[in-house]
XYZ file of C-alpha atoms in Angstrom:
691
model
C -33.491 -10.247 -16.179
C -35.773 -7.743 -15.759
C -33.843 -4.845 -17.521
C -32.353 -4.172 -20.413
C -28.693 -3.067 -20.466
C -26.173 -1.364 -23.182
C -22.562 -0.402 -22.941
C -20.238 1.403 -25.636
C -16.905 3.308 -24.231
C -18.029 5.071 -20.695
C -21.638 5.532 -21.509
C -24.162 2.975 -20.600
C -27.845 2.636 -20.334
C -30.073 0.792 -18.105
C -34.145 0.720 -18.979
C -36.596 -1.259 -18.136
C -38.273 -3.951 -20.284
C -40.316 -1.617 -22.705
C -37.220 0.906 -22.851
C -38.590 3.219 -20.680
C -36.741 4.845 -17.689
C -39.506 6.164 -15.144
C -38.437 8.662 -12.442
C -37.971 7.616 -8.819
C -37.769 3.985 -9.832
C -36.050 1.858 -7.231
C -34.159 -0.001 -10.191
C -31.759 2.651 -10.568
C -32.745 2.825 -14.247
C -31.022 5.341 -16.226
C -28.162 6.713 -18.950
C -24.942 6.783 -16.845
C -21.027 7.977 -17.398
C -18.377 8.492 -14.970
C -20.506 7.417 -12.150
C -23.102 9.963 -12.753
C -26.511 9.264 -13.917
C -27.161 11.860 -16.773
C -30.559 10.675 -17.581
C -33.243 9.672 -14.941
C -36.036 10.080 -17.101
C -37.087 8.672 -20.658
C -40.918 7.527 -21.234
C -42.769 7.117 -24.111
C -46.318 7.487 -24.081
C -49.038 7.170 -26.784
C -51.909 9.509 -26.056
C -50.741 9.815 -22.326
C -50.476 6.005 -21.987
C -47.828 3.818 -21.875
C -47.831 1.189 -24.505
C -47.871 -2.668 -24.018
C -44.735 -4.405 -24.529
C -44.577 -7.028 -27.134
C -41.422 -8.128 -26.983
C -37.662 -6.869 -25.838
C -34.668 -8.053 -27.209
C -30.847 -7.249 -25.784
C -29.341 -10.180 -27.332
C -26.771 -8.236 -28.739
C -24.606 -6.362 -26.312
C -24.784 -3.056 -28.183
C -28.113 -2.638 -29.167
C -31.660 -2.963 -27.019
C -34.536 -3.456 -29.115
C -38.427 -2.876 -28.215
C -41.645 -3.346 -29.965
C -44.411 -1.982 -28.031
C -48.323 -1.570 -28.943
C -51.284 0.466 -27.939
C -54.149 -1.306 -29.460
C -58.414 -1.097 -29.454
C -59.589 -4.391 -28.856
C -60.778 -6.003 -32.154
C -60.285 -3.122 -34.450
C -56.353 -2.595 -34.561
C -53.097 -1.146 -33.218
C -50.564 1.650 -33.379
C -47.039 0.081 -32.871
C -44.106 1.248 -31.771
C -40.459 -0.256 -32.391
C -37.977 1.521 -30.468
C -34.376 1.078 -31.424
C -31.161 1.941 -28.858
C -27.710 2.021 -29.532
C -24.473 4.150 -28.342
C -21.660 5.484 -30.379
C -19.205 7.727 -29.687
C -20.477 9.356 -26.256
C -24.201 9.634 -27.690
C -27.069 7.653 -26.743
C -29.319 7.286 -30.094
C -33.017 6.351 -29.487
C -35.140 5.405 -32.990
C -38.746 5.530 -32.461
C -41.380 4.014 -35.695
C -44.504 4.259 -35.079
C -46.898 2.217 -37.595
C -50.479 2.515 -37.676
C -52.544 -0.789 -38.275
C -55.960 0.240 -37.696
C -57.950 0.097 -41.287
C -58.486 3.880 -41.161
C -56.587 7.218 -40.492
C -55.262 7.539 -37.240
C -54.373 10.772 -35.194
C -52.832 10.367 -31.866
C -50.514 12.076 -29.842
C -46.522 10.875 -28.981
C -44.367 12.451 -26.312
C -41.069 11.462 -24.917
C -40.505 12.622 -21.627
C -37.012 13.513 -20.098
C -35.463 14.210 -16.982
C -32.129 14.409 -15.185
C -30.954 14.184 -11.463
C -27.214 13.799 -12.259
C -27.126 11.322 -9.217
C -23.671 9.960 -7.844
C -24.104 5.980 -8.592
C -23.502 5.107 -5.008
C -26.416 7.625 -4.105
C -28.610 5.778 -6.793
C -27.878 2.831 -5.086
C -28.231 3.852 -1.709
C -24.763 2.678 -0.958
C -23.382 6.196 0.255
C -24.893 9.607 1.395
C -23.476 12.767 0.833
C -23.548 16.807 -0.124
C -24.434 17.085 -3.365
C -24.548 20.421 -5.863
C -27.699 21.883 -7.539
C -30.135 21.734 -10.380
C -29.550 24.360 -13.084
C -32.807 25.781 -14.939
C -33.738 23.719 -18.158
C -32.477 25.084 -21.404
C -35.004 24.430 -23.869
C -34.157 25.923 -27.635
C -35.171 24.889 -31.147
C -35.397 21.190 -31.143
C -33.332 20.684 -27.953
C -33.460 19.997 -24.478
C -30.392 21.038 -22.459
C -30.552 19.648 -18.663
C -27.729 20.953 -16.315
C -26.415 20.893 -13.005
C -23.772 22.070 -11.180
C -21.713 19.427 -8.361
C -20.627 19.930 -5.193
C -17.082 19.425 -6.624
C -18.278 22.737 -9.013
C -18.062 20.795 -11.990
C -21.038 21.370 -14.840
C -22.591 18.316 -15.637
C -25.183 18.482 -18.617
C -27.145 16.490 -20.731
C -28.392 17.497 -24.328
C -31.376 16.136 -25.782
C -31.773 16.896 -29.735
C -34.100 15.148 -32.374
C -34.334 14.779 -35.922
C -38.152 15.671 -36.318
C -39.886 18.666 -36.874
C -43.333 19.910 -35.256
C -42.667 18.709 -31.898
C -43.571 20.690 -28.849
C -41.212 21.161 -26.078
C -42.446 21.761 -22.728
C -41.153 22.970 -19.439
C -41.032 19.397 -17.730
C -38.630 17.991 -20.368
C -41.623 16.392 -22.307
C -41.489 16.516 -26.126
C -44.563 15.701 -27.715
C -45.683 14.944 -31.155
C -49.297 14.960 -33.050
C -49.084 12.710 -35.658
C -51.844 11.088 -38.151
C -51.115 8.372 -39.970
C -52.727 6.490 -42.779
C -52.929 2.495 -42.352
C -49.919 0.830 -42.486
C -47.850 4.355 -42.735
C -45.073 4.430 -40.755
C -43.078 7.477 -39.460
C -39.781 7.720 -37.485
C -38.430 9.672 -34.724
C -34.852 9.997 -33.436
C -33.759 11.232 -30.626
C -30.176 11.742 -29.327
C -29.065 12.231 -25.892
C -25.259 13.350 -25.400
C -23.794 13.942 -21.883
C -21.570 16.357 -21.575
C -19.063 16.840 -18.980
C -15.125 17.938 -18.215
C -14.673 14.025 -18.939
C -17.169 13.268 -21.372
C -16.674 15.787 -24.239
C -19.843 15.666 -26.886
C -18.977 13.179 -29.490
C -19.651 13.606 -33.050
C -23.242 13.361 -34.214
C -23.890 10.914 -36.868
C -27.285 9.344 -38.484
C -28.740 6.589 -36.979
C -27.927 4.046 -39.657
C -24.186 5.493 -39.913
C -23.639 5.277 -36.581
C -24.886 1.955 -36.122
C -22.784 0.696 -39.130
C -19.551 1.873 -37.464
C -20.780 0.182 -34.164
C -21.225 -3.303 -36.089
C -17.723 -2.888 -37.747
C -15.782 -2.225 -34.750
C -17.593 -5.760 -33.231
C -16.288 -7.338 -36.564
C -12.873 -5.800 -35.902
C -12.820 -6.979 -32.303
C -14.035 -10.944 -33.589
C -11.365 -10.662 -36.334
C -8.777 -9.799 -33.837
C -9.515 -12.556 -31.418
C -9.345 -16.581 -31.378
C -12.021 -18.196 -33.541
C -13.969 -21.205 -32.826
C -15.859 -23.545 -34.549
C -17.432 -27.040 -32.911
C -20.366 -29.348 -33.201
C -21.782 -28.373 -30.272
C -23.539 -25.755 -30.475
C -23.972 -24.885 -26.803
C -20.066 -24.019 -26.388
C -20.203 -22.300 -29.615
C -23.052 -20.301 -28.296
C -21.406 -19.346 -24.836
C -18.131 -18.676 -26.535
C -19.398 -15.745 -29.035
C -21.761 -14.255 -26.043
C -18.415 -13.886 -23.894
C -16.600 -12.665 -26.541
C -19.148 -10.391 -27.628
C -20.218 -9.191 -24.033
C -16.129 -8.714 -23.555
C -16.198 -6.020 -25.844
C -19.164 -4.834 -24.573
C -17.228 -4.321 -21.040
C -14.066 -3.069 -22.792
C -12.921 0.356 -21.473
C -9.945 2.701 -21.715
C -9.152 5.457 -18.909
C -6.156 6.498 -20.389
C -3.627 3.761 -20.221
C -5.098 1.279 -22.715
C -7.996 -0.907 -23.073
C -9.294 -2.970 -19.938
C -12.494 -4.839 -18.778
C -14.909 -3.218 -16.468
C -16.306 -5.412 -13.722
C -19.934 -5.859 -15.148
C -23.241 -4.138 -15.381
C -25.012 -2.299 -14.167
C -23.412 -1.258 -10.861
C -19.828 -1.903 -11.545
C -19.187 -0.357 -15.342
C -15.476 1.114 -13.780
C -12.203 -1.250 -13.824
C -11.507 -3.080 -10.889
C -8.037 -4.644 -9.635
C -9.363 -8.438 -9.198
C -12.084 -8.371 -11.775
C -10.229 -7.026 -14.547
C -7.274 -8.766 -13.690
C -8.874 -12.173 -13.898
C -10.899 -11.435 -16.591
C -7.440 -10.592 -18.609
C -6.232 -14.080 -17.259
C -9.124 -15.716 -18.730
C -8.690 -13.831 -22.031
C -5.154 -15.179 -22.539
C -6.310 -17.390 -25.366
C -8.385 -15.281 -27.331
C -5.777 -12.624 -27.368
C -2.636 -11.916 -24.949
C -2.437 -7.812 -25.503
C -5.558 -7.396 -23.821
C -3.614 -8.092 -20.930
C -1.579 -4.964 -21.666
C -3.950 -2.262 -20.910
C -4.938 -3.937 -17.862
C -1.562 -3.722 -16.572
C -0.561 -0.258 -17.497
C -3.875 0.989 -15.957
C -3.394 -0.759 -12.779
C 0.020 0.245 -12.583
C -0.755 4.110 -13.342
C -2.773 3.632 -9.774
C -0.698 1.601 -7.927
C -0.755 2.749 -4.246
C 1.808 5.389 -3.391
C 1.494 5.967 0.603
C -0.116 5.067 3.666
C -3.403 6.439 3.346
C -6.127 4.318 6.091
C -8.943 6.256 4.422
C -8.736 4.156 1.282
C -6.804 1.356 2.433
C -3.947 2.529 0.576
C -0.072 1.076 0.924
C 2.730 1.674 -1.164
C 2.949 -0.712 -3.755
C -0.611 -1.800 -3.382
C -3.035 -2.683 -6.631
C -6.245 -1.090 -6.253
C -9.374 -2.509 -5.663
C -11.877 -0.208 -7.267
C -11.679 3.434 -8.694
C -14.723 5.768 -9.210
C -15.469 8.933 -10.931
C -18.625 10.197 -9.433
C -18.974 13.330 -7.418
C -19.020 11.729 -4.040
C -15.167 10.456 -4.968
C -13.831 13.969 -6.496
C -15.438 15.851 -3.035
C -13.395 13.156 -1.133
C -16.968 11.686 0.679
C -15.933 8.566 -0.781
C -12.712 6.678 -0.680
C -12.833 5.031 -4.069
C -10.886 7.228 -5.778
C -9.257 4.597 -5.663
C -10.161 2.307 -3.117
C -7.317 -0.118 -2.218
C -8.958 -2.513 0.236
C -8.088 -5.898 -1.862
C -5.742 -8.657 -0.720
C -5.522 -10.417 -3.621
C -5.133 -7.632 -6.435
C -1.530 -7.043 -5.894
C -0.205 -10.782 -6.361
C -2.531 -11.040 -9.256
C -0.945 -8.471 -10.697
C 2.363 -10.357 -10.883
C 0.444 -13.503 -11.762
C -0.862 -11.750 -14.840
C 2.779 -10.362 -15.600
C 4.445 -13.827 -15.280
C 1.759 -15.384 -17.492
C 1.319 -12.861 -20.021
C 5.254 -13.178 -20.491
C 4.761 -16.883 -21.222
C 2.252 -16.249 -23.841
C 3.840 -13.447 -25.577
C 7.748 -13.864 -24.661
C 7.176 -9.985 -24.487
C 10.019 -9.151 -22.097
C 9.776 -5.247 -22.918
C 6.156 -4.651 -20.857
C 8.241 -6.887 -18.413
C 10.799 -4.252 -17.810
C 8.635 -1.296 -18.426
C 6.668 -2.418 -15.120
C 10.024 -3.629 -13.334
C 9.730 -0.545 -10.947
C 5.580 -1.656 -10.476
C 7.079 -5.302 -9.978
C 9.476 -4.093 -7.710
C 6.944 -1.759 -5.358
C 4.386 -4.562 -5.206
C 7.125 -7.035 -4.257
C 8.163 -4.806 -1.527
C 4.582 -4.647 -0.486
C 3.379 -8.563 -0.411
C 6.797 -8.923 1.471
C 5.820 -6.419 4.507
C 2.550 -8.293 4.017
C 4.197 -11.545 4.877
C 6.171 -10.148 7.530
C 3.382 -8.439 9.516
C 1.200 -11.462 8.990
C 3.740 -14.070 10.227
C 4.692 -15.441 7.047
C 1.389 -15.241 5.386
C -0.148 -12.788 3.680
C -3.385 -11.037 5.337
C -5.503 -8.200 5.695
C -7.585 -6.387 8.082
C -9.979 -3.656 7.100
C -8.259 -0.013 7.549
C -11.139 2.488 6.068
C -14.119 3.134 7.928
C -15.987 2.939 4.710
C -14.178 0.272 3.635
C -14.749 -3.827 3.295
C -14.315 -6.056 6.252
C -13.464 -8.911 4.217
C -10.788 -8.118 1.065
C -10.461 -11.401 -0.790
C -12.750 -12.145 -3.885
C -15.355 -13.433 -1.432
C -15.651 -9.940 0.049
C -19.054 -9.901 2.107
C -18.923 -9.697 5.775
C -19.797 -13.163 6.384
C -17.805 -15.055 4.104
C -15.155 -16.515 6.354
C -16.622 -18.371 8.794
C -15.543 -20.927 11.228
C -17.203 -24.661 11.591
C -18.915 -23.144 14.877
C -20.708 -20.225 12.983
C -18.753 -17.586 14.077
C -16.667 -14.833 11.816
C -13.058 -15.275 11.865
C -11.332 -12.378 13.329
C -8.663 -10.368 11.250
C -5.923 -10.377 10.148
C -7.157 -13.182 8.125
C -4.645 -15.317 5.542
C -7.002 -16.447 2.679
C -5.716 -19.902 1.075
C -5.639 -18.843 -1.988
C -4.007 -15.719 -2.007
C -0.950 -17.385 -0.554
C -1.113 -19.500 -3.607
C -1.266 -15.940 -5.873
C 1.893 -14.894 -4.101
C 3.663 -18.398 -4.278
C 2.812 -18.402 -8.029
C 3.448 -14.907 -8.658
C 7.299 -15.227 -7.156
C 7.825 -18.369 -8.972
C 6.846 -16.887 -12.539
C 8.889 -13.904 -11.913
C 11.644 -15.161 -10.617
C 13.412 -16.306 -14.448
C 12.304 -12.875 -15.580
C 14.704 -11.153 -13.381
C 17.280 -13.937 -14.738
C 16.308 -12.868 -18.158
C 16.618 -9.268 -16.962
C 20.113 -9.664 -15.860
C 19.389 -10.001 -12.464
C 20.442 -13.340 -11.077
C 20.608 -12.701 -7.047
C 16.985 -11.301 -7.098
C 15.619 -14.113 -9.471
C 17.247 -16.894 -6.864
C 15.904 -14.968 -3.671
C 12.276 -15.029 -5.391
C 12.706 -18.456 -6.263
C 13.649 -19.532 -2.541
C 11.091 -17.448 -1.007
C 8.382 -19.047 -2.912
C 9.528 -22.902 -1.808
C 9.682 -21.183 1.868
C 6.349 -19.707 1.654
C 4.973 -23.308 0.091
C 6.536 -25.287 3.392
C 5.068 -22.913 5.426
C 1.289 -23.355 3.860
C 1.372 -27.265 3.543
C 2.113 -27.476 7.474
C -0.780 -24.402 8.313
C -3.211 -25.093 5.860
C -4.340 -28.401 5.214
C -7.025 -30.599 7.204
C -6.371 -33.789 6.824
C -10.319 -35.086 8.232
C -11.489 -32.628 5.275
C -8.806 -33.694 2.973
C -9.059 -30.158 2.080
C -7.007 -26.963 2.706
C -8.736 -24.347 4.768
C -9.593 -21.332 3.719
C -7.925 -19.234 5.982
C -5.724 -18.845 9.046
C -7.559 -16.439 11.604
C -5.908 -13.471 13.828
C -4.698 -16.598 16.116
C -3.310 -18.286 13.025
C -6.228 -20.765 13.618
C -7.269 -22.951 10.672
C -10.687 -21.567 9.787
C -11.899 -25.021 8.873
C -15.208 -24.625 6.528
C -15.039 -26.567 3.127
C -14.899 -24.176 0.305
C -14.020 -23.329 -3.110
C -11.230 -20.930 -2.793
C -8.589 -23.843 -2.068
C -9.141 -24.446 -5.402
C -7.523 -21.611 -6.891
C -4.438 -23.168 -5.893
C -4.306 -25.559 -8.830
C -3.167 -22.175 -10.962
C -0.333 -21.913 -9.051
C 1.037 -25.733 -8.999
C 1.386 -25.148 -5.013
C -0.716 -28.225 -3.542
C 2.471 -31.195 -3.415
C 0.891 -34.140 -5.656
C -1.093 -36.507 -3.483
C -3.127 -33.487 -1.916
C -3.600 -31.787 -4.979
C -5.492 -35.108 -5.801
C -7.383 -35.272 -2.599
C -8.433 -31.673 -3.211
C -9.556 -32.357 -6.553
C -11.593 -35.051 -5.474
C -13.090 -33.149 -2.630
C -14.322 -29.895 -4.812
C -15.946 -32.490 -6.860
C -17.690 -34.068 -4.042
C -21.847 -34.085 -3.670
C -21.440 -31.563 -0.735
C -19.401 -28.865 -3.003
C -20.704 -30.219 -6.425
C -24.220 -29.515 -7.256
C -24.323 -30.693 -10.920
C -24.102 -27.494 -12.805
C -20.736 -26.513 -10.790
C -18.437 -25.996 -7.563
C -20.282 -24.319 -4.678
C -18.873 -21.422 -3.183
C -19.373 -23.577 0.145
C -19.909 -26.973 1.624
C -23.512 -27.871 1.838
C -22.085 -29.465 5.410
C -20.450 -25.939 6.904
C -22.537 -24.470 8.958
C -22.536 -21.272 7.266
C -24.015 -22.944 3.914
C -27.127 -21.241 2.231
C -27.683 -21.640 -1.149
C -28.962 -18.571 -1.708
C -26.357 -16.490 -0.279
C -23.895 -14.112 -2.301
C -20.824 -16.077 -1.205
C -21.816 -19.285 1.027
C -23.076 -21.837 -1.101
C -23.928 -20.209 -4.510
C -21.954 -20.982 -7.581
C -19.762 -18.247 -9.515
C -18.333 -19.431 -13.217
C -15.442 -17.547 -12.430
C -14.722 -19.149 -9.363
C -15.123 -22.456 -11.222
C -12.938 -20.965 -14.151
C -10.276 -20.377 -12.008
C -10.366 -23.889 -10.334
C -10.301 -25.093 -14.105
C -7.305 -23.145 -15.054
C -5.525 -25.418 -12.115
C -6.922 -28.854 -12.680
C -6.097 -28.772 -16.518
C -2.793 -27.360 -15.698
C -2.014 -30.209 -13.194
C -3.539 -32.786 -15.456
C -7.132 -33.724 -13.641
C -8.970 -33.824 -16.945
C -11.703 -36.113 -15.411
C -12.227 -33.165 -13.240
C -12.361 -30.768 -15.070
C -14.555 -32.289 -17.789
C -17.010 -33.058 -15.112
C -16.943 -29.198 -14.388
C -17.118 -27.740 -18.075
C -19.981 -30.327 -18.688
C -22.332 -29.073 -15.421
C -21.412 -25.525 -16.341
C -22.529 -25.729 -20.132
C -25.701 -27.250 -19.168
C -26.411 -24.228 -16.645
C -25.839 -21.761 -19.258
C -28.787 -23.066 -21.771
C -31.107 -21.833 -18.816
C -29.795 -17.974 -18.628
C -31.105 -15.624 -20.960
C -28.984 -15.257 -23.739
C -26.728 -18.085 -22.710
C -25.191 -15.155 -20.754
C -23.526 -16.404 -17.212
C -24.346 -14.311 -14.653
C -22.355 -13.465 -12.228
C -23.677 -15.799 -9.754
C -26.755 -18.453 -9.300
C -27.806 -19.950 -6.405
C -26.325 -23.713 -5.408
C -29.351 -25.646 -5.043
C -28.507 -29.578 -6.562
C -29.355 -29.876 -10.371
C -32.077 -32.261 -9.471
C -34.167 -29.304 -9.849
C -33.945 -29.783 -13.591
C -32.200 -26.434 -13.598
C -29.899 -23.364 -11.948
C -31.960 -20.873 -9.711
C -31.057 -17.451 -10.467
C -29.427 -15.077 -7.528
C -32.074 -12.130 -6.857
C -29.852 -9.367 -7.465
C -26.841 -10.804 -9.972
C -25.081 -8.638 -12.362
C -25.475 -9.489 -15.854
C -23.393 -9.044 -18.298
C -20.161 -9.582 -15.775
C -16.767 -9.463 -17.283
C -15.057 -12.661 -15.403
C -18.564 -14.696 -15.982
C -17.759 -13.730 -19.665
C -14.416 -14.959 -19.805
C -15.576 -18.201 -18.201
C -15.980 -19.740 -21.866
C -12.631 -18.823 -22.815
C -11.061 -20.375 -20.218
C -13.019 -23.398 -20.961
C -11.484 -23.209 -24.635
C -7.685 -23.327 -22.513
C -8.666 -25.982 -20.540
C -10.280 -28.259 -22.939
C -7.166 -27.543 -25.318
C -4.823 -28.382 -22.508
C -2.983 -25.409 -24.127
C -0.391 -23.810 -22.181
C 2.614 -21.871 -23.728
C 5.977 -21.594 -21.940
C 8.212 -18.450 -23.987
C 11.000 -19.734 -21.750
C 11.074 -23.352 -23.507
C 9.189 -21.765 -26.409
C 7.729 -24.725 -26.084
C 3.721 -24.957 -26.679
C 1.752 -27.765 -24.307
C -1.227 -29.277 -26.197
C -3.240 -32.003 -24.196
C -7.061 -32.063 -25.267
C -9.983 -33.549 -24.573
C -13.709 -32.602 -25.836
C -16.953 -32.787 -23.359
C -19.800 -34.932 -23.930
C -21.880 -33.489 -26.887
C -18.438 -32.440 -29.167
C -16.706 -34.482 -31.426
C -15.149 -31.775 -33.255
C -13.509 -28.336 -32.127
C -11.610 -25.832 -34.813
C -9.962 -23.240 -33.168
C -8.079 -20.408 -35.311
C -5.467 -17.707 -34.614
C -4.810 -18.385 -31.172
C -2.183 -15.382 -30.234
C 1.141 -17.093 -29.085
C 4.865 -15.441 -29.489
C 4.681 -13.330 -32.286
C 2.859 -15.279 -34.493
C -0.480 -17.499 -34.316
C -1.472 -21.162 -33.709
C -4.464 -22.829 -34.793
C -5.684 -26.285 -33.909
C -8.037 -29.061 -34.784
C -8.921 -31.417 -32.303
C -11.608 -34.945 -33.111
C -12.868 -37.584 -31.529
C -12.233 -41.231 -33.039
C -14.600 -43.840 -33.295
C -14.303 -45.083 -29.428
C -14.507 -41.592 -28.187
C -11.741 -42.002 -26.195
C -8.970 -40.699 -27.783
C -8.595 -37.730 -29.952
C -6.122 -36.428 -33.120
C -5.063 -33.025 -32.613
C -3.610 -31.429 -35.829
C -1.714 -27.948 -36.200
C -3.686 -26.087 -38.937
C -1.541 -22.966 -38.379
C 1.743 -22.455 -36.502
C 3.677 -19.152 -37.078
C 4.754 -18.665 -33.357
C 8.354 -19.941 -33.176
C 7.084 -22.440 -30.727
C 7.736 -26.156 -30.586
C 4.536 -28.387 -29.935
C 4.670 -30.717 -26.795
C 2.523 -33.400 -25.805
C 0.293 -34.259 -29.131
């Protein structure tokens, strides 16, 4: 990555590789909270010059470390260590300066600060709009206060303080210190930057070491609260630990329990689809994560018909923003509802959450939201000739509203874009799975008629789907049906999501699984989003030939569930191989679809990293490798493990199931074919089957 990013709570810092934020930079560097940039300048200089970068590290999701130097050839250097972290709504920046000359050195250290308080949409040049005005900086003893009053009349401020004496403060926001150091002498100065607004009250200021210790302790508690993994395959261990750490970094609470934001740097807010899919992946680590996501999305469930926001009663949101353009109604993201899959995925997660936990109380709590979501889905099915379809209503919304939401992602084999309303294949699978999984829950809640109706509707949808979507010549389901209910015949990864739902018939399921692993779809590192033979294929595209780790993980969950172990193993091994080439073994949002014959995966130019559902991919690996499918309805845990090449032992501790925990040991026998699984701990109250 050509940047460093750290996050804690609703505050994140994005800098260049030296730790600087240059004013007017095109990369959007800054300190952000609630979709507002509270710091647009933070430049460190030695005698007016930018020091060179010796090292730049972001291997810990919560700390960024930079080592810089200003030297005189063959004489010595001034070294600068800059360490940054965020805790309790405050950015801590410690600067340690060491003299590596053989003589006393006098020099000037300066740090220049500035804030433009731009809305995230303005920073990204995604939207324009009317804005407010800057206030005059207030300069005090050891403090700078930068302020702004938005078009929404809300005051936003950045308070900058430091712990060193003798600094001079200039009207342009620069703080300078004349320093004199003996050989090998070190001096430390810590800056504290606190965004202050109505929705971001100022936190309690701590010392640097105390704040860092408390932050690290919170990560240790996170690790202890989630399933722990040990294997003899360092590649998997590293990927799992990276994913778990990044998911902690991307956790947020906007008032209804912890959920995950979509990704950094541009999507540091809860999303419907992204947060739901990430919660599905996190079920093996700890199913409780799903409850915060479900409650958050339920709180913002659509209440009325509003074309400005693509809102409909019962609909689950796509994305929520909190910046100035949203609060002044210049942008529809307050929240925006232009997604077709969040609503059925909301119901899918409820069903899966119950199967892992047996917690019917949350299902009962969300029953009104479930009923409204089902009403919205049924209205869409009726309007779409029996299939759930979308059409853009909001002028500033998205033309395509599945997970592949770029304008060119649903394309006919002749190269023309499909006309809306568009019915996506995977969405019908989500609806089928939602109704099938909810039917027994309504039975448990004493509503047998509703249960019967949902089961019958699911089977009727399956019959319609099999008749309308199957492409016999391609041995694959079509990605979608267009406005005229014609098949959109591009071969894509979308139908791979159907395995999770259990919708495909047996013979077609096998054919579809094999189709996804052909050379035109599988590039050696993962399953492409689109076949190389399709008219729209482009390996460097966003959705038409690239490889998305989360897309592969959704497919994997279904391959494992339906017993396609060989295909699942091939995909996992490819992605594990790819992970070794990414910085800190962090899966990016996506990478290019070039064949693995190149010897390395090709990064996508503007990918977000870290990304929540990419981070959750390794957790999905764990479930698939264990063949782990709990079912609270039957009080049963199904286990059918396999191990990828390179791994001979796997131990997983404290998987939360029901009211207890399960720990599993898996090992490969001498012949490399069979496995031995031991239940090291089972306090779940569930019976274990399939060993």
